[in-house]
């Protein structure tokens, strides 16, 4: 299938096992990298590919790797962030479940490039069933000489460990993850120092997302420049999008960056349109933390251009009229979805998941949730809406880690674009009790 | 030496100094309030966010401002850095917001709280808080519990600054308490209500910025502003033995460590000095301790009381205290 890199062989029966994976060209990149390339050359290819972090922030991977402190004689670590707990995001799980060797392959080359001899996969606690799959893949790779001492007869050795978390969203934040990996309470650290200098056990560490690392294998095989031909502008390559909500075909899709949002929602190869032929009301395109956009702004930018699935196009208009690609958790709402209820639901999530370390996030997330609960249950006041905006502003930017922002943005954006619906909830407390799922499209509101 | 300017006042500091430490060297109004940072506790700071300041210029080399406000307690200065504390309206606004957050779940029980009068949160609210509240939400509630036989924990009042956790970790023999759960239901606790009975655990009371941890040997005995703080010392085998003894008449009502103007202890003291030595004969009294604070306990307030010679039942005693 055209435009697929990561999931190109997903339909091959038995692809989860080593033998079939190897037959389809698996582990070629390891042979190529370890035998023909220096670590610096691998680094260069990754930089050339333009690959950007798929964990949410979209930070250029090559650049991140270049920050790693290589001067110390302390060990260096690579940590694969498989904590995937962002509501709406389920692409890493899919990848690990069906293509565990693609990840292992990426880990080996990345570790080689970074001069790492110990690598950890920190996996979300709820993904227990994946631990066995990954460990099995690790053993298979080891038995075939791709892991362990002196890989493929070279001087390079690598061990990979799988470490399950205990079910906290905050442990996806890279420094909280490192704390948790060290066996401590998963509180984010105060930065600086950044993990590139002081990460796991105080040693230089790189933390990357599953999808980011999985892409490194194909990049080495095809070459960075070739990879960069996929996609559009600074959004190179392909992206896994986990689509859910009121669509005909929820699931994980690999798209070439630059696909128009409209094609993604309505195309038969992707979401296949809105369920029951209803109208599209709104989309959260990048996991629950990114701003929600109403249908019109989702399909085209404020300038009237078609909105594309790229980091740049989705962010066009900043937060006033834009949003973010984030982790690629694409949540679609049809005309019947209640934005207030959804916002309350998300606020509830962030309240539950805040680590509680810093006061704006600990107190602010709880406060927003309580106010939204009242509004959703017909006990709100009009002033509550501005209060929510004020709380979200007071959290934003004032916290230790980005969870504070992630909690503030959904609330602020929902009010920015759907204020009328919040007001409706306040003004018609009786009505919303019966139609809690907001059977009214925004346009029909009085 | 690095040159840094805080609220237009320049100062030269050593490499590795944080903005807050630099501000404290200047002193006065440029010092941001700190509710969680404690210079003697490693790892403390960064949590409460009351010390947020604006960096208008990152360094001489990089004159760009830092877009977000930074926690002054955990941000090292750079050469040529320009910092704004009270001169930045953004900082003042943010601080107001932080006070609001800290008070959101804080009970209004100052009238029955032993910490009242020497509480950092009172000072902070007085200095930066809003006059009105917008909250109608119920506050979170926890039952008061004992941590051992000498310390009372009122979790309702806790602002989760983690100071007591670091104190217990770093200065007592073995830590048996910490933060349990997460988010706005997290609490300081000992999980199985284990006693904290090691030699230096009492210092948790002194590092606590609010009335969440209080001294059970002093509970409800007196308001702190009726007491006469005296520097006192004794020959103690376990600690330096330098304390503040709080007298009512000739009686010692309580013993604490000596706190500086930022509420930090000069020396940690042992539990024996703190809880057991309440007889004036145990101590060599050096003389009155001047307490530099902004709130009720500050000299200002006493002086005003004296001038207006408010007649209280214990007025006579008040007079000879000051
Ligand atoms: C609250 C929070 C949760 C996060 N959860 C995840 C996660 O589950 N998986 C992930 O890969 N990155 C997550 N991140 C982002 C990581 O901190 C980090 O940026 C990422 O792992 C870097 O990898 P990348 O450069 O490959 O994207 C989270 C960040 C925050 C603030
Ligand atoms: S922003 Fe929230 S999750 Fe992040 S450190 Fe602060 S309290 Fe914890
Ligand atoms: S009990 Fe006191 S010292 Fe401990 S975290 Fe709470 S407020 Fe801070
Ligand atoms: S004193 Fe700096 S964040 Fe609390």
PDB file of C-alpha atoms in Angstrom, chain B residues 3-253:
ATOM      1  CA  UNK B   3      26.002  40.012  37.585  1.00  0.00           C
ATOM      2  CA  UNK B   4      22.245  39.865  37.993  1.00  0.00           C
ATOM      3  CA  UNK B   5      19.663  42.610  38.300  1.00  0.00           C
ATOM      4  CA  UNK B   6      16.511  42.075  40.316  1.00  0.00           C
ATOM      5  CA  UNK B   7      13.860  44.771  40.237  1.00  0.00           C
ATOM      6  CA  UNK B   8      16.517  47.188  38.935  1.00  0.00           C
ATOM      7  CA  UNK B   9      18.932  46.432  41.789  1.00  0.00           C
ATOM      8  CA  UNK B  10      22.209  44.907  40.589  1.00  0.00           C
ATOM      9  CA  UNK B  11      24.194  42.391  42.601  1.00  0.00           C
ATOM     10  CA  UNK B  12      27.201  40.160  41.988  1.00  0.00           C
ATOM     11  CA  UNK B  13      26.786  36.542  42.968  1.00  0.00           C
ATOM     12  CA  UNK B  14      28.718  33.309  42.688  1.00  0.00           C
ATOM     13  CA  UNK B  15      28.101  30.773  39.965  1.00  0.00           C
ATOM     14  CA  UNK B  16      25.314  28.381  40.910  1.00  0.00           C
ATOM     15  CA  UNK B  17      23.327  30.890  42.962  1.00  0.00           C
ATOM     16  CA  UNK B  18      19.595  30.775  42.365  1.00  0.00           C
ATOM     17  CA  UNK B  19      17.530  33.867  41.672  1.00  0.00           C
ATOM     18  CA  UNK B  20      15.888  33.526  45.080  1.00  0.00           C
ATOM     19  CA  UNK B  21      19.221  33.330  46.880  1.00  0.00           C
ATOM     20  CA  UNK B  22      20.433  36.381  44.975  1.00  0.00           C
ATOM     21  CA  UNK B  23      17.258  38.233  45.922  1.00  0.00           C
ATOM     22  CA  UNK B  24      17.769  37.306  49.570  1.00  0.00           C
ATOM     23  CA  UNK B  25      21.246  38.781  49.388  1.00  0.00           C
ATOM     24  CA  UNK B  26      19.674  42.046  48.330  1.00  0.00           C
ATOM     25  CA  UNK B  27      16.875  41.652  50.849  1.00  0.00           C
ATOM     26  CA  UNK B  28      13.695  43.633  51.315  1.00  0.00           C
ATOM     27  CA  UNK B  29      10.898  43.772  48.806  1.00  0.00           C
ATOM     28  CA  UNK B  30      12.736  42.153  45.941  1.00  0.00           C
ATOM     29  CA  UNK B  31      12.654  38.816  47.772  1.00  0.00           C
ATOM     30  CA  UNK B  32       9.935  36.583  46.340  1.00  0.00           C
ATOM     31  CA  UNK B  33       7.945  34.620  48.921  1.00  0.00           C
ATOM     32  CA  UNK B  34       8.867  30.941  49.190  1.00  0.00           C
ATOM     33  CA  UNK B  35       6.470  28.390  50.599  1.00  0.00           C
ATOM     34  CA  UNK B  36       8.212  25.167  49.668  1.00  0.00           C
ATOM     35  CA  UNK B  37      11.897  25.986  49.187  1.00  0.00           C
ATOM     36  CA  UNK B  38      14.028  25.475  52.288  1.00  0.00           C
ATOM     37  CA  UNK B  39      17.707  26.153  51.877  1.00  0.00           C
ATOM     38  CA  UNK B  40      18.680  23.455  54.337  1.00  0.00           C
ATOM     39  CA  UNK B  41      16.676  20.716  52.691  1.00  0.00           C
ATOM     40  CA  UNK B  42      18.123  19.223  49.536  1.00  0.00           C
ATOM     41  CA  UNK B  43      15.676  18.861  46.688  1.00  0.00           C
ATOM     42  CA  UNK B  44      13.109  21.219  48.168  1.00  0.00           C
ATOM     43  CA  UNK B  45      11.557  23.957  46.083  1.00  0.00           C
ATOM     44  CA  UNK B  46       9.883  24.272  42.721  1.00  0.00           C
ATOM     45  CA  UNK B  47       6.529  23.056  43.920  1.00  0.00           C
ATOM     46  CA  UNK B  48       4.410  25.817  45.405  1.00  0.00           C
ATOM     47  CA  UNK B  49       5.103  28.304  42.593  1.00  0.00           C
ATOM     48  CA  UNK B  50       4.734  31.354  44.855  1.00  0.00           C
ATOM     49  CA  UNK B  51       8.271  32.390  44.013  1.00  0.00           C
ATOM     50  CA  UNK B  52       7.601  32.758  40.283  1.00  0.00           C
ATOM     51  CA  UNK B  53       9.418  35.683  38.714  1.00  0.00           C
ATOM     52  CA  UNK B  54       9.825  37.122  35.249  1.00  0.00           C
ATOM     53  CA  UNK B  55      13.167  36.817  33.504  1.00  0.00           C
ATOM     54  CA  UNK B  56      13.206  39.842  31.219  1.00  0.00           C
ATOM     55  CA  UNK B  57      16.654  39.020  29.898  1.00  0.00           C
ATOM     56  CA  UNK B  58      18.122  35.525  30.100  1.00  0.00           C
ATOM     57  CA  UNK B  59      21.775  36.542  30.112  1.00  0.00           C
ATOM     58  CA  UNK B  60      24.232  38.976  28.637  1.00  0.00           C
ATOM     59  CA  UNK B  61      24.835  36.550  25.776  1.00  0.00           C
ATOM     60  CA  UNK B  62      21.185  35.831  25.154  1.00  0.00           C
ATOM     61  CA  UNK B  63      19.135  38.961  25.801  1.00  0.00           C
ATOM     62  CA  UNK B  64      15.824  37.283  25.048  1.00  0.00           C
ATOM     63  CA  UNK B  65      13.260  37.031  27.833  1.00  0.00           C
ATOM     64  CA  UNK B  66      12.134  33.613  29.083  1.00  0.00           C
ATOM     65  CA  UNK B  67       8.555  33.282  27.824  1.00  0.00           C
ATOM     66  CA  UNK B  68       7.161  31.621  30.949  1.00  0.00           C
ATOM     67  CA  UNK B  69       7.578  32.783  34.512  1.00  0.00           C
ATOM     68  CA  UNK B  70      10.231  30.753  36.307  1.00  0.00           C
ATOM     69  CA  UNK B  71      10.465  29.457  39.871  1.00  0.00           C
ATOM     70  CA  UNK B  72      13.141  31.682  41.358  1.00  0.00           C
ATOM     71  CA  UNK B  73      14.046  29.089  44.010  1.00  0.00           C
ATOM     72  CA  UNK B  74      15.164  26.570  41.439  1.00  0.00           C
ATOM     73  CA  UNK B  75      16.487  28.702  38.596  1.00  0.00           C
ATOM     74  CA  UNK B  76      20.203  29.477  38.669  1.00  0.00           C
ATOM     75  CA  UNK B  77      21.219  32.985  37.617  1.00  0.00           C
ATOM     76  CA  UNK B  78      23.165  33.655  34.437  1.00  0.00           C
ATOM     77  CA  UNK B  79      25.581  36.482  33.941  1.00  0.00           C
ATOM     78  CA  UNK B  80      23.666  39.560  32.865  1.00  0.00           C
ATOM     79  CA  UNK B  81      20.280  38.176  33.801  1.00  0.00           C
ATOM     80  CA  UNK B  82      17.531  40.727  34.391  1.00  0.00           C
ATOM     81  CA  UNK B  83      14.795  39.592  36.751  1.00  0.00           C
ATOM     82  CA  UNK B  84      11.537  41.260  37.646  1.00  0.00           C
ATOM     83  CA  UNK B  85       9.704  40.465  40.825  1.00  0.00           C
ATOM     84  CA  UNK B  86       7.310  43.156  41.989  1.00  0.00           C
ATOM     85  CA  UNK B  87       8.111  45.350  38.991  1.00  0.00           C
ATOM     86  CA  UNK B  88       6.358  42.884  36.702  1.00  0.00           C
ATOM     87  CA  UNK B  89       2.556  43.082  36.711  1.00  0.00           C
ATOM     88  CA  UNK B  90       2.534  39.577  35.273  1.00  0.00           C
ATOM     89  CA  UNK B  91       4.335  38.268  38.357  1.00  0.00           C
ATOM     90  CA  UNK B  92       1.992  40.063  40.725  1.00  0.00           C
ATOM     91  CA  UNK B  93      -1.002  38.624  38.873  1.00  0.00           C
ATOM     92  CA  UNK B  94       0.431  35.110  38.883  1.00  0.00           C
ATOM     93  CA  UNK B  95       1.231  35.315  42.569  1.00  0.00           C
ATOM     94  CA  UNK B  96      -2.305  36.360  43.320  1.00  0.00           C
ATOM     95  CA  UNK B  97      -3.472  33.336  41.386  1.00  0.00           C
ATOM     96  CA  UNK B  98      -1.141  31.017  43.281  1.00  0.00           C
ATOM     97  CA  UNK B  99      -2.380  32.329  46.626  1.00  0.00           C
ATOM     98  CA  UNK B 100      -5.895  31.702  45.436  1.00  0.00           C
ATOM     99  CA  UNK B 101      -4.970  28.128  44.533  1.00  0.00           C
ATOM    100  CA  UNK B 102      -3.258  27.543  47.861  1.00  0.00           C
ATOM    101  CA  UNK B 103      -6.267  28.853  49.747  1.00  0.00           C
ATOM    102  CA  UNK B 104      -8.776  26.980  47.627  1.00  0.00           C
ATOM    103  CA  UNK B 105      -8.809  23.961  49.883  1.00  0.00           C
ATOM    104  CA  UNK B 106      -7.311  25.538  52.948  1.00  0.00           C
ATOM    105  CA  UNK B 107      -9.792  25.612  55.821  1.00  0.00           C
ATOM    106  CA  UNK B 108     -10.564  28.964  57.368  1.00  0.00           C
ATOM    107  CA  UNK B 109      -9.705  27.709  60.795  1.00  0.00           C
ATOM    108  CA  UNK B 110      -7.029  30.236  61.697  1.00  0.00           C
ATOM    109  CA  UNK B 111      -8.989  31.100  64.836  1.00  0.00           C
ATOM    110  CA  UNK B 112      -8.378  27.614  66.193  1.00  0.00           C
ATOM    111  CA  UNK B 113      -5.068  26.897  64.513  1.00  0.00           C
ATOM    112  CA  UNK B 114      -1.896  26.887  66.572  1.00  0.00           C
ATOM    113  CA  UNK B 115       0.092  28.217  63.652  1.00  0.00           C
ATOM    114  CA  UNK B 116      -1.936  31.434  63.393  1.00  0.00           C
ATOM    115  CA  UNK B 117       0.305  34.404  63.901  1.00  0.00           C
ATOM    116  CA  UNK B 118       3.393  32.666  62.617  1.00  0.00           C
ATOM    117  CA  UNK B 119       1.960  31.137  59.490  1.00  0.00           C
ATOM    118  CA  UNK B 120       3.583  31.663  56.114  1.00  0.00           C
ATOM    119  CA  UNK B 121       0.285  31.214  54.361  1.00  0.00           C
ATOM    120  CA  UNK B 122      -1.301  33.952  56.444  1.00  0.00           C
ATOM    121  CA  UNK B 123       1.568  36.244  55.560  1.00  0.00           C
ATOM    122  CA  UNK B 124       1.305  35.331  51.932  1.00  0.00           C
ATOM    123  CA  UNK B 125      -2.446  35.885  51.763  1.00  0.00           C
ATOM    124  CA  UNK B 126      -2.058  39.148  53.575  1.00  0.00           C
ATOM    125  CA  UNK B 127       0.639  40.265  51.173  1.00  0.00           C
ATOM    126  CA  UNK B 128      -0.703  39.051  47.857  1.00  0.00           C
ATOM    127  CA  UNK B 129      -4.154  37.573  48.263  1.00  0.00           C
ATOM    128  CA  UNK B 130      -7.441  38.815  46.963  1.00  0.00           C
ATOM    129  CA  UNK B 131      -9.997  40.285  49.257  1.00  0.00           C
ATOM    130  CA  UNK B 132     -12.867  38.256  47.988  1.00  0.00           C
ATOM    131  CA  UNK B 133     -13.277  34.645  47.139  1.00  0.00           C
ATOM    132  CA  UNK B 134     -15.136  33.163  44.248  1.00  0.00           C
ATOM    133  CA  UNK B 135     -15.270  29.634  45.483  1.00  0.00           C
ATOM    134  CA  UNK B 136     -18.478  27.911  46.363  1.00  0.00           C
ATOM    135  CA  UNK B 137     -16.979  24.457  46.078  1.00  0.00           C
ATOM    136  CA  UNK B 138     -16.601  22.321  49.141  1.00  0.00           C
ATOM    137  CA  UNK B 139     -13.116  21.994  50.501  1.00  0.00           C
ATOM    138  CA  UNK B 140     -11.470  18.624  50.736  1.00  0.00           C
ATOM    139  CA  UNK B 141     -11.477  17.161  54.189  1.00  0.00           C
ATOM    140  CA  UNK B 142      -9.351  14.722  56.100  1.00  0.00           C
ATOM    141  CA  UNK B 143      -9.642  13.703  59.720  1.00  0.00           C
ATOM    142  CA  UNK B 144      -6.888  15.045  61.951  1.00  0.00           C
ATOM    143  CA  UNK B 145      -4.462  12.324  62.942  1.00  0.00           C
ATOM    144  CA  UNK B 146      -1.510  11.758  65.190  1.00  0.00           C
ATOM    145  CA  UNK B 147       1.907  11.113  63.784  1.00  0.00           C
ATOM    146  CA  UNK B 148       3.408   9.617  66.890  1.00  0.00           C
ATOM    147  CA  UNK B 149       2.582  10.909  70.347  1.00  0.00           C
ATOM    148  CA  UNK B 150       4.082  14.381  69.917  1.00  0.00           C
ATOM    149  CA  UNK B 151       2.959  15.540  66.490  1.00  0.00           C
ATOM    150  CA  UNK B 152      -0.519  16.295  65.235  1.00  0.00           C
ATOM    151  CA  UNK B 153      -1.286  16.253  61.534  1.00  0.00           C
ATOM    152  CA  UNK B 154      -4.120  18.384  60.208  1.00  0.00           C
ATOM    153  CA  UNK B 155      -4.036  17.326  56.590  1.00  0.00           C
ATOM    154  CA  UNK B 156      -6.777  19.869  55.787  1.00  0.00           C
ATOM    155  CA  UNK B 157      -4.255  22.631  56.282  1.00  0.00           C
ATOM    156  CA  UNK B 158      -1.403  21.059  54.372  1.00  0.00           C
ATOM    157  CA  UNK B 159      -0.230  22.803  51.210  1.00  0.00           C
ATOM    158  CA  UNK B 160       1.831  19.787  50.114  1.00  0.00           C
ATOM    159  CA  UNK B 161       5.094  21.649  50.064  1.00  0.00           C
ATOM    160  CA  UNK B 162       6.983  18.406  50.768  1.00  0.00           C
ATOM    161  CA  UNK B 163       9.271  20.120  53.286  1.00  0.00           C
ATOM    162  CA  UNK B 164       8.402  17.700  56.065  1.00  0.00           C
ATOM    163  CA  UNK B 165       9.057  14.790  53.751  1.00  0.00           C
ATOM    164  CA  UNK B 166      12.516  16.068  52.913  1.00  0.00           C
ATOM    165  CA  UNK B 167      13.151  16.899  56.566  1.00  0.00           C
ATOM    166  CA  UNK B 168      12.168  13.429  57.665  1.00  0.00           C
ATOM    167  CA  UNK B 169      14.254  11.965  54.889  1.00  0.00           C
ATOM    168  CA  UNK B 170      17.356  14.014  55.448  1.00  0.00           C
ATOM    169  CA  UNK B 171      17.619  14.730  59.147  1.00  0.00           C
ATOM    170  CA  UNK B 172      15.874  11.911  60.902  1.00  0.00           C
ATOM    171  CA  UNK B 173      17.140   8.388  61.167  1.00  0.00           C
ATOM    172  CA  UNK B 174      14.470   6.669  59.200  1.00  0.00           C
ATOM    173  CA  UNK B 175      11.643   8.071  57.214  1.00  0.00           C
ATOM    174  CA  UNK B 176       8.293   6.495  57.786  1.00  0.00           C
ATOM    175  CA  UNK B 177       6.072   9.100  56.246  1.00  0.00           C
ATOM    176  CA  UNK B 178       5.660  10.546  52.803  1.00  0.00           C
ATOM    177  CA  UNK B 179       3.106  11.630  50.250  1.00  0.00           C
ATOM    178  CA  UNK B 180       0.361   9.146  49.553  1.00  0.00           C
ATOM    179  CA  UNK B 181      -1.985   9.117  46.546  1.00  0.00           C
ATOM    180  CA  UNK B 182      -1.900  11.876  43.992  1.00  0.00           C
ATOM    181  CA  UNK B 183      -3.439  15.113  42.767  1.00  0.00           C
ATOM    182  CA  UNK B 184      -5.775  17.009  45.019  1.00  0.00           C
ATOM    183  CA  UNK B 185      -6.439  13.971  47.171  1.00  0.00           C
ATOM    184  CA  UNK B 186      -2.789  13.340  47.916  1.00  0.00           C
ATOM    185  CA  UNK B 187      -1.883  13.501  51.557  1.00  0.00           C
ATOM    186  CA  UNK B 188       0.991  13.376  53.954  1.00  0.00           C
ATOM    187  CA  UNK B 189       0.748  10.171  55.838  1.00  0.00           C
ATOM    188  CA  UNK B 190       2.366   7.167  57.344  1.00  0.00           C
ATOM    189  CA  UNK B 191       0.084   4.704  55.590  1.00  0.00           C
ATOM    190  CA  UNK B 192      -0.325   2.497  58.625  1.00  0.00           C
ATOM    191  CA  UNK B 193      -0.354   5.441  61.045  1.00  0.00           C
ATOM    192  CA  UNK B 194       3.034   4.421  62.215  1.00  0.00           C
ATOM    193  CA  UNK B 195       4.586   6.602  64.845  1.00  0.00           C
ATOM    194  CA  UNK B 196       7.282   9.001  63.821  1.00  0.00           C
ATOM    195  CA  UNK B 197       9.426   8.756  66.892  1.00  0.00           C
ATOM    196  CA  UNK B 198      12.982   9.239  65.822  1.00  0.00           C
ATOM    197  CA  UNK B 199      15.198  11.803  67.460  1.00  0.00           C
ATOM    198  CA  UNK B 200      14.752  14.717  65.096  1.00  0.00           C
ATOM    199  CA  UNK B 201      11.222  14.216  63.811  1.00  0.00           C
ATOM    200  CA  UNK B 202       9.982  17.301  65.672  1.00  0.00           C
ATOM    201  CA  UNK B 203      11.687  19.504  63.118  1.00  0.00           C
ATOM    202  CA  UNK B 204       8.907  18.604  60.723  1.00  0.00           C
ATOM    203  CA  UNK B 205       6.759  20.939  62.780  1.00  0.00           C
ATOM    204  CA  UNK B 206       9.153  23.825  62.312  1.00  0.00           C
ATOM    205  CA  UNK B 207       9.636  23.349  58.584  1.00  0.00           C
ATOM    206  CA  UNK B 208       5.894  23.179  57.977  1.00  0.00           C
ATOM    207  CA  UNK B 209       4.877  26.570  56.607  1.00  0.00           C
ATOM    208  CA  UNK B 210       1.292  26.166  57.800  1.00  0.00           C
ATOM    209  CA  UNK B 211      -0.509  24.577  60.725  1.00  0.00           C
ATOM    210  CA  UNK B 212      -0.630  21.113  59.264  1.00  0.00           C
ATOM    211  CA  UNK B 213       1.980  19.749  61.639  1.00  0.00           C
ATOM    212  CA  UNK B 214       1.723  21.032  65.175  1.00  0.00           C
ATOM    213  CA  UNK B 215       3.318  20.284  68.510  1.00  0.00           C
ATOM    214  CA  UNK B 216       1.000  18.211  70.658  1.00  0.00           C
ATOM    215  CA  UNK B 217       2.745  19.331  73.836  1.00  0.00           C
ATOM    216  CA  UNK B 218       1.720  22.901  73.012  1.00  0.00           C
ATOM    217  CA  UNK B 219      -1.642  22.406  71.316  1.00  0.00           C
ATOM    218  CA  UNK B 220      -4.254  24.969  72.329  1.00  0.00           C
ATOM    219  CA  UNK B 221      -2.124  26.206  75.226  1.00  0.00           C
ATOM    220  CA  UNK B 222      -1.847  29.767  73.989  1.00  0.00           C
ATOM    221  CA  UNK B 223      -1.850  31.990  70.934  1.00  0.00           C
ATOM    222  CA  UNK B 224       1.725  32.513  69.880  1.00  0.00           C
ATOM    223  CA  UNK B 225       1.494  36.276  70.120  1.00  0.00           C
ATOM    224  CA  UNK B 226       0.864  36.077  73.834  1.00  0.00           C
ATOM    225  CA  UNK B 227       4.186  34.339  74.306  1.00  0.00           C
ATOM    226  CA  UNK B 228       7.595  35.812  74.844  1.00  0.00           C
ATOM    227  CA  UNK B 229      10.203  34.324  72.510  1.00  0.00           C
ATOM    228  CA  UNK B 230      13.619  33.973  74.163  1.00  0.00           C
ATOM    229  CA  UNK B 231      16.848  32.646  72.809  1.00  0.00           C
ATOM    230  CA  UNK B 232      17.957  29.851  75.074  1.00  0.00           C
ATOM    231  CA  UNK B 233      20.523  27.091  75.040  1.00  0.00           C
ATOM    232  CA  UNK B 234      21.589  24.028  76.920  1.00  0.00           C
ATOM    233  CA  UNK B 235      24.300  21.486  76.693  1.00  0.00           C
ATOM    234  CA  UNK B 236      22.631  18.856  74.560  1.00  0.00           C
ATOM    235  CA  UNK B 237      24.381  15.637  73.584  1.00  0.00           C
ATOM    236  CA  UNK B 238      22.231  15.179  70.478  1.00  0.00           C
ATOM    237  CA  UNK B 239      21.909  18.620  68.893  1.00  0.00           C
ATOM    238  CA  UNK B 240      23.411  22.088  69.146  1.00  0.00           C
ATOM    239  CA  UNK B 241      20.914  22.844  71.897  1.00  0.00           C
ATOM    240  CA  UNK B 242      20.212  26.344  70.596  1.00  0.00           C
ATOM    241  CA  UNK B 243      16.507  27.027  70.664  1.00  0.00           C
ATOM    242  CA  UNK B 244      13.812  29.602  71.043  1.00  0.00           C
ATOM    243  CA  UNK B 245      11.910  29.096  74.270  1.00  0.00           C
ATOM    244  CA  UNK B 246       8.447  30.587  74.249  1.00  0.00           C
ATOM    245  CA  UNK B 247       7.562  31.889  77.681  1.00  0.00           C
ATOM    246  CA  UNK B 248       4.306  32.808  79.274  1.00  0.00           C
ATOM    247  CA  UNK B 249       5.278  34.577  82.442  1.00  0.00           C
ATOM    248  CA  UNK B 250       8.046  32.425  83.792  1.00  0.00           C
ATOM    249  CA  UNK B 251       6.753  29.213  82.311  1.00  0.00           C
ATOM    250  CA  UNK B 252       8.082  27.666  79.117  1.00  0.00           C
ATOM    251  CA  UNK B 253       5.083  26.861  76.955  1.00  0.00           C
TER     252      UNK B 253
END
